[in-house]
Tab-separated table of C-alpha atoms in Angstrom:
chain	number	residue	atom	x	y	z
A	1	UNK	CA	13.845	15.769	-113.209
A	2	UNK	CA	14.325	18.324	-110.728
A	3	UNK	CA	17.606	20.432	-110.443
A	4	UNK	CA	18.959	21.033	-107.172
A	5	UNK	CA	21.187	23.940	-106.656
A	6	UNK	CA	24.203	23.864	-104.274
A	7	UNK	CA	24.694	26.785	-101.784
A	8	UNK	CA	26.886	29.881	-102.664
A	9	UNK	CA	29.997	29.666	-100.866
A	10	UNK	CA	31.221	33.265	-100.156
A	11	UNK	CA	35.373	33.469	-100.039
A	12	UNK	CA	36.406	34.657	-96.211
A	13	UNK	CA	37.435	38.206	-97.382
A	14	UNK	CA	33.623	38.726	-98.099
A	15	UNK	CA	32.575	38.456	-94.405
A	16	UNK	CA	35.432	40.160	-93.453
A	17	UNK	CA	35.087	43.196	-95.984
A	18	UNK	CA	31.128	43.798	-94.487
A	19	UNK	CA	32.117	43.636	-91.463
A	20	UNK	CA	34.981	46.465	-91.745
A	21	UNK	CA	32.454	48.426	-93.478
A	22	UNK	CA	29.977	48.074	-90.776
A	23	UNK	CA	33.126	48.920	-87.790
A	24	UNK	CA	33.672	52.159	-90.060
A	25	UNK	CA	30.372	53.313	-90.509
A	26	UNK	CA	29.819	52.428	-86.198
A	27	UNK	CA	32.677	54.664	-85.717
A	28	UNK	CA	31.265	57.662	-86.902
A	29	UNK	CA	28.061	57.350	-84.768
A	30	UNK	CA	29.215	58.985	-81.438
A	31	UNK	CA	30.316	61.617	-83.654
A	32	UNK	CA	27.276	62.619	-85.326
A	33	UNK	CA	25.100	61.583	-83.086
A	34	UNK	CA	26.579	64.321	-80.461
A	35	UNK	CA	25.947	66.921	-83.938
A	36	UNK	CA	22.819	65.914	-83.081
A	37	UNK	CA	22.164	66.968	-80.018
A	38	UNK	CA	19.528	69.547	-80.005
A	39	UNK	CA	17.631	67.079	-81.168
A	40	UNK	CA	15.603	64.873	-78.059
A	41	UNK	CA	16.742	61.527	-78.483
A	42	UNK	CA	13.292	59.242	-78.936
A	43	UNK	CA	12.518	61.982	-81.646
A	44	UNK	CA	16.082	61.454	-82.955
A	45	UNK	CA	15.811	58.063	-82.807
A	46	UNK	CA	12.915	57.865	-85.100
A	47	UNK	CA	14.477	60.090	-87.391
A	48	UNK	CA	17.454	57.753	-87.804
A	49	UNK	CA	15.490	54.687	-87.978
A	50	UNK	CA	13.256	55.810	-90.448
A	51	UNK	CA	16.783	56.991	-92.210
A	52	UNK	CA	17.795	53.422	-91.605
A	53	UNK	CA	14.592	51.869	-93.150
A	54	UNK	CA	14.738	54.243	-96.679
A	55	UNK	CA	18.279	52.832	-96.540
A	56	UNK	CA	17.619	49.420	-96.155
A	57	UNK	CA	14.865	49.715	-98.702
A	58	UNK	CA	16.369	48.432	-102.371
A	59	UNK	CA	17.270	45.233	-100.117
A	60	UNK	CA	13.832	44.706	-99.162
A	61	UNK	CA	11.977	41.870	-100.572
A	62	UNK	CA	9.282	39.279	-99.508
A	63	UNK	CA	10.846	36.500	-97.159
A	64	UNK	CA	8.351	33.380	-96.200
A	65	UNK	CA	8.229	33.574	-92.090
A	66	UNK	CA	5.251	31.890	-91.740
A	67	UNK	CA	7.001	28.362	-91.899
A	68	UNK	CA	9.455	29.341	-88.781
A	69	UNK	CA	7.807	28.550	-85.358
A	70	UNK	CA	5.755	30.950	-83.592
A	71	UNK	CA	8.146	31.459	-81.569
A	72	UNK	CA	10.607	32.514	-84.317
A	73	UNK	CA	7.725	34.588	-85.922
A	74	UNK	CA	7.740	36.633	-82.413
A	75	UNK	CA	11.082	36.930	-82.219
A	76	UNK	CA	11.846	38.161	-85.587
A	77	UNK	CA	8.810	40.894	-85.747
A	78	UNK	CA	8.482	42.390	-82.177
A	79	UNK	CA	11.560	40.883	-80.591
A	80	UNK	CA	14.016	42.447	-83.166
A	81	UNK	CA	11.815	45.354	-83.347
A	82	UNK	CA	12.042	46.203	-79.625
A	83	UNK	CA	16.020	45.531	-79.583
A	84	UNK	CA	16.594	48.350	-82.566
A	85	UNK	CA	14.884	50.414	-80.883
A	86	UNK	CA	16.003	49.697	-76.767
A	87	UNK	CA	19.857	50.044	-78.030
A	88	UNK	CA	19.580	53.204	-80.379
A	89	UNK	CA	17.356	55.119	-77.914
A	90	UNK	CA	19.260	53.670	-74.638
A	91	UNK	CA	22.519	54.671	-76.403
A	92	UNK	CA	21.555	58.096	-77.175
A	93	UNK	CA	20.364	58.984	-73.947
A	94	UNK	CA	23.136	57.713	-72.318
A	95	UNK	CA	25.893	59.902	-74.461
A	96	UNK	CA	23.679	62.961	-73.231
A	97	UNK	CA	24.051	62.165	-69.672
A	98	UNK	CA	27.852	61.051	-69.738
A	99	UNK	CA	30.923	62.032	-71.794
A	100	UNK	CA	30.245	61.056	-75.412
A	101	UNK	CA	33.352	58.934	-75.748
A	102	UNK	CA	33.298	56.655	-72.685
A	103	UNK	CA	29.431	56.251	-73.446
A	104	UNK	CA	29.900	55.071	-76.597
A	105	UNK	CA	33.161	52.690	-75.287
A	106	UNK	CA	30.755	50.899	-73.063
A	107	UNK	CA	28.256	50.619	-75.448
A	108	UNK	CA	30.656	48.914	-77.663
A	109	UNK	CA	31.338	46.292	-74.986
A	110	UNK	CA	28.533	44.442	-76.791
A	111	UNK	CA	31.251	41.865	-79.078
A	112	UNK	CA	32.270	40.361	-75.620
A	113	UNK	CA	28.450	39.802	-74.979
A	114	UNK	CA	27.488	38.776	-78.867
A	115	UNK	CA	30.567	35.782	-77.979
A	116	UNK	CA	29.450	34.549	-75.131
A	117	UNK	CA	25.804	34.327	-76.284
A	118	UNK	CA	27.327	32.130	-79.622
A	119	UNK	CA	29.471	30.228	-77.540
A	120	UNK	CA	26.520	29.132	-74.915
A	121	UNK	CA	24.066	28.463	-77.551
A	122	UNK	CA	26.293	26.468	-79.891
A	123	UNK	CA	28.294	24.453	-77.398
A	124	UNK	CA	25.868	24.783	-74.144
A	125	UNK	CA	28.506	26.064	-72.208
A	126	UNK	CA	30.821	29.108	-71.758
A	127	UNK	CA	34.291	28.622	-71.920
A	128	UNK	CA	37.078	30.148	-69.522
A	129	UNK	CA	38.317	32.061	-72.050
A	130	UNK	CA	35.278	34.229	-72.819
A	131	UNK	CA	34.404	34.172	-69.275
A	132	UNK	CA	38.311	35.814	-68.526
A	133	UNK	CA	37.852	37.780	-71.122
A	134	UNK	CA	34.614	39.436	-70.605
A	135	UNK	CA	36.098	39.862	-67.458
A	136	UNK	CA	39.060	41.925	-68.426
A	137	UNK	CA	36.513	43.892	-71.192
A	138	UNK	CA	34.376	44.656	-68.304
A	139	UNK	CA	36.993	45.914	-65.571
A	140	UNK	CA	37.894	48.504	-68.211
A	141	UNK	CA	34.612	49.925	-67.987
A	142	UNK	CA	34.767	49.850	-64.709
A	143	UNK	CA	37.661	52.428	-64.810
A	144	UNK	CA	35.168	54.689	-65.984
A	145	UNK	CA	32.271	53.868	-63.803
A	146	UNK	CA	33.747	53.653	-60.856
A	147	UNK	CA	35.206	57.396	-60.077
A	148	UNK	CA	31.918	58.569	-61.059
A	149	UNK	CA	29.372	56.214	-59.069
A	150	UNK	CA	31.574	56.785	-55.968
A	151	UNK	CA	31.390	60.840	-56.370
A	152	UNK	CA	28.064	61.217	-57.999
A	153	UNK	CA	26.298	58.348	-56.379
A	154	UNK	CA	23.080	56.780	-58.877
A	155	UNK	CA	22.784	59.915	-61.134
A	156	UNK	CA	24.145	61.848	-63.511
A	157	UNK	CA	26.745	60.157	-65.415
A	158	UNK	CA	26.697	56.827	-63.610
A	159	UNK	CA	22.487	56.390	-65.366
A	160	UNK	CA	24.306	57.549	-68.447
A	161	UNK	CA	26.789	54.546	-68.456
A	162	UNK	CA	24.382	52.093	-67.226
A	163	UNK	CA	21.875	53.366	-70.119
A	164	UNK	CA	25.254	52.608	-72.783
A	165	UNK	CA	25.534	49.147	-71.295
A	166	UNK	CA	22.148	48.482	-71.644
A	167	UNK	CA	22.602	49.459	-75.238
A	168	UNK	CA	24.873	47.083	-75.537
A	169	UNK	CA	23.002	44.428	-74.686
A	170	UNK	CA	20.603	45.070	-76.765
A	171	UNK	CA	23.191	44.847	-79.680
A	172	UNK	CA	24.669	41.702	-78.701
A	173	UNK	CA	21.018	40.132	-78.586
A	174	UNK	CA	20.009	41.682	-81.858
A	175	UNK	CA	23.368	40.340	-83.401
A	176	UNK	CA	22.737	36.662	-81.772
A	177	UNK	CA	18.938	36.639	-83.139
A	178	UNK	CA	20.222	37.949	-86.672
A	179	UNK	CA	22.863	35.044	-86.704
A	180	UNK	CA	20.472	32.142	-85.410
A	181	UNK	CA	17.766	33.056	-87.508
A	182	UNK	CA	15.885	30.147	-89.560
A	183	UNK	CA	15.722	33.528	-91.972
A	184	UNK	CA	18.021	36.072	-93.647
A	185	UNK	CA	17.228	39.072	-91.709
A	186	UNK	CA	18.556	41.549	-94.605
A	187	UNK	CA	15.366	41.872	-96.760
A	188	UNK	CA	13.355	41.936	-93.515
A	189	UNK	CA	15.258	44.917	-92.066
A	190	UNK	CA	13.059	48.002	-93.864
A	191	UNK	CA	10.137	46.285	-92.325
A	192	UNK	CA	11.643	46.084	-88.997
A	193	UNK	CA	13.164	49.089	-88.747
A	194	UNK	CA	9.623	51.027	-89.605
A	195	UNK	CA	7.982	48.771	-86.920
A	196	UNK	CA	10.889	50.676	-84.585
A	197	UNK	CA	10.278	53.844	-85.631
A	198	UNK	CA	6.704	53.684	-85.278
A	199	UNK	CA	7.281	52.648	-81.464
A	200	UNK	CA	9.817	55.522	-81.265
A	201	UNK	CA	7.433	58.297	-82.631
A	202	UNK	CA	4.429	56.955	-79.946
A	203	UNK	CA	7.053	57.386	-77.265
A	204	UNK	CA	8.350	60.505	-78.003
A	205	UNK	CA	5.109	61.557	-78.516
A	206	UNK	CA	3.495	60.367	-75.276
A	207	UNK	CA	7.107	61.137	-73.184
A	208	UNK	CA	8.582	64.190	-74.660
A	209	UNK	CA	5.536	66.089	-75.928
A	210	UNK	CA	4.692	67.760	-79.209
A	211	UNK	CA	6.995	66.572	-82.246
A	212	UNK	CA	9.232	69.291	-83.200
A	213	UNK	CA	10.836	69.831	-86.304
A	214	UNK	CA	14.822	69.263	-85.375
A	215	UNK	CA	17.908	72.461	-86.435
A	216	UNK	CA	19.014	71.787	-89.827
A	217	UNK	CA	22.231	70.413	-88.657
A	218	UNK	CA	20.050	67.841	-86.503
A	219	UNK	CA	18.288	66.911	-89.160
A	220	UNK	CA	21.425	66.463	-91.580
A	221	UNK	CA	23.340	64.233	-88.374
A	222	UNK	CA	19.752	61.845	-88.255
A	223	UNK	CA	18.926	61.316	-91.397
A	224	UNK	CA	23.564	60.303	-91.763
A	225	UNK	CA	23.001	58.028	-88.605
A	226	UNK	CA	19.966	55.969	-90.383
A	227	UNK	CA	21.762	55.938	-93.674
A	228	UNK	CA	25.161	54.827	-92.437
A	229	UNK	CA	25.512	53.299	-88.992
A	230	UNK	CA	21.947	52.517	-88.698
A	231	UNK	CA	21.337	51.209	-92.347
A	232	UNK	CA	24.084	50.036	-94.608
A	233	UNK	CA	26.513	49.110	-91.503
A	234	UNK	CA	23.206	46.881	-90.294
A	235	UNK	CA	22.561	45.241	-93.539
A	236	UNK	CA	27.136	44.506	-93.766
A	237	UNK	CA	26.801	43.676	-90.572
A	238	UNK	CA	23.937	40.781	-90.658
A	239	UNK	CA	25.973	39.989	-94.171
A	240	UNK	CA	29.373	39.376	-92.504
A	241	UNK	CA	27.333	37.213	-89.751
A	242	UNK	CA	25.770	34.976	-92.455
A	243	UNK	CA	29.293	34.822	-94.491
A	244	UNK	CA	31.973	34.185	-91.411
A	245	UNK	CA	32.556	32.472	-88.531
A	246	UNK	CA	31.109	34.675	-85.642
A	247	UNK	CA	34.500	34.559	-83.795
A	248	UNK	CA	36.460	35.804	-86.769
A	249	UNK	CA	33.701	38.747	-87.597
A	250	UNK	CA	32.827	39.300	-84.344
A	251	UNK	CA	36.444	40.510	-83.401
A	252	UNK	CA	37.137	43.046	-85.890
A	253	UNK	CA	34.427	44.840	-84.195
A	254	UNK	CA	36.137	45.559	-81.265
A	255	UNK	CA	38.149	48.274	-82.547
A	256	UNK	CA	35.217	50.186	-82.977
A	257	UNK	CA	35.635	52.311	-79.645
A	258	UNK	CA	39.323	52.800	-80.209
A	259	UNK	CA	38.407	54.967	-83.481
A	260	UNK	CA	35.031	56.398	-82.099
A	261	UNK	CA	36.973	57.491	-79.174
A	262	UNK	CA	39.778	58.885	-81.489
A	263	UNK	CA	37.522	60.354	-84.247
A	264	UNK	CA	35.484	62.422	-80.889
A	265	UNK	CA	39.300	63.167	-79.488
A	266	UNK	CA	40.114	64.864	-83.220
A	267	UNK	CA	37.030	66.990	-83.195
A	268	UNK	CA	37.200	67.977	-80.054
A	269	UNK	CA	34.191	66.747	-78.763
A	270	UNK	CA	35.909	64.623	-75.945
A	271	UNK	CA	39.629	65.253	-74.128
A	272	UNK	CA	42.003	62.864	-73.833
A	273	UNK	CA	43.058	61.476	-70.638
A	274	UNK	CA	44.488	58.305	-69.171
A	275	UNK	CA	41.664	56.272	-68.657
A	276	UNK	CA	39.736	56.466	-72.037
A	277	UNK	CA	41.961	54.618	-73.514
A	278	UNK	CA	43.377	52.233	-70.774
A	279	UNK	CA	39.651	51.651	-70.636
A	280	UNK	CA	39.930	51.282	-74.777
A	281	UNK	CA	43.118	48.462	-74.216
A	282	UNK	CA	41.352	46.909	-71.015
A	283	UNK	CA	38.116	46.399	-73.606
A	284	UNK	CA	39.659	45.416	-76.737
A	285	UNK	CA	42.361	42.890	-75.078
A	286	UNK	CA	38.994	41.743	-72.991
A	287	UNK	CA	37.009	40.887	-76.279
A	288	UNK	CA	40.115	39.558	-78.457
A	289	UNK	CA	40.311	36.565	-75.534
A	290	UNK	CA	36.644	35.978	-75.101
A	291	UNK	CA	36.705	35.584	-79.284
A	292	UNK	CA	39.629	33.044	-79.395
């Protein structure tokens, strides 16, 4: 007689406990990732990636992909790959070329994007809601861009926030993949962060020269960045997308720039003016609407 087993049916709080451990950890990122700065960013990014995949490691554990479409199979080992990698390395780059704390708020548009990518793919469609709302989300990083494209022109600053939002697009793809997986993507993650890192050590090899070894206080700010943001906030992150609704989880990550922006404010990495955080409102109001 066979036994069939029923599926584990995790209480709300669970979902909702990963994912405020994962919006905590995300905070701190801007932060240390501007400690990091006399580090180059590809060779910081495979630093923190490899971080991430040490992290990830206990978790790790043999997970049948051969019976998901090729397609899937792509998706999962080079698609997932390339996204780790095109939003850490985009979003370092671009806090080096603009003002830590507004790059990191536009990177952290990517909720508003993660809920209109569930929304098409489950009902086909995008409803007026998210459409407003990524609307709103998106005219308060416009507050940012704008003064700066219109005195600056292409360069500077303007590639910086471009390179965030690109970042952010990244993560909203790499969150949509993780949730519509036929696969848990949790013991795959050591794997697919190494297959990252490897990409990001060729190209900082082949773009920024000779691999140097990064200040001690570099080094201390990568390795934190795989460990936390980019390793146990990944692995509560993909958790609190396979527990809870994707609406519920998804919003409690949008006051993630509110407290990166304060925690740069505090340590006086940033200064506070009036349109960080009407920006910060503009986004978070923008996301809460395209989530409802």
């Amino acid at each position: 007689m066979q036994r069939t087993h029923s599926p584990i049916v995790f209480p709300r709080w669970y979902s909702v406990g990963a994912a405020l451990v994962a919006v905590i950890l995300w905070s701190v990122a801007p932060l240390l990732a501007e400690r990091a700065h006399t580090s180059s960013p590809l060779q910081l990014t495979a630093l923190t990636l490899l971080a991430g995949a040490f992290a990830t490691l206990p978790l790790s554990r043999r997970v049948n992909t051969t019976r998901c479409s090729l397609n899937w199979q792509l998706g999962i080992w080079v698609g997932i790959p390339l996204l780790i990698l095109g939003a850490v390395s985009t979003y370092f780059i671009g806090m080096r070329l603009a003002p830590a704390a507004e790059a990191a708020l536009i990177t952290y548009t990517w909720p508003v994007l993660f809920v209109l990518l569930s929304q098409w793919s489950r009902f086909g469609r995008i409803r007026l809601a998210g459409i407003t709302g990524a609307l709103v989300a998106f005219s308060g990083a416009a507050i940012l861009l704008v003064p700066q494209a219109l005195s600056n022109g292409l360069g500077g600053a303007t590639l910086g926030y471009g390179l965030a939002l690109l970042a952010a697009c990244c993560w909203a793809l790499y969150s949509w993949l993780s949730q519509a997986a036929p696969v848990c993507i949790t013991p795959l993650l050591p794997r697919l962060l190494l297959i990252a890192c490897a990409i990001a050590t060729l190209a900082s090899i082949g773009m920024e020269g000779q691999l140097v070894l990064p200040s001690s206080e570099a080094l201390l700010a990568g390795v934190a960045l795989g460990l936390g943001p980019y390793g146990i906030a990944m692995v509560a992150w993909d958790k609190a997308l396979r527990w809870g609704h994707a609406s519920l989880v998804g919003s409690l990550a949008y006051g993630v720039p509110i407290l990166a922006g304060l925690l740069l404010v505090l340590a006086g990495v940033s200064v506070l003016d009036w349109r960080l955080p009407t920006a910060a409102l503009l986004v978070v109001v923008g996301c809460l609407n395209a989530g409802r």
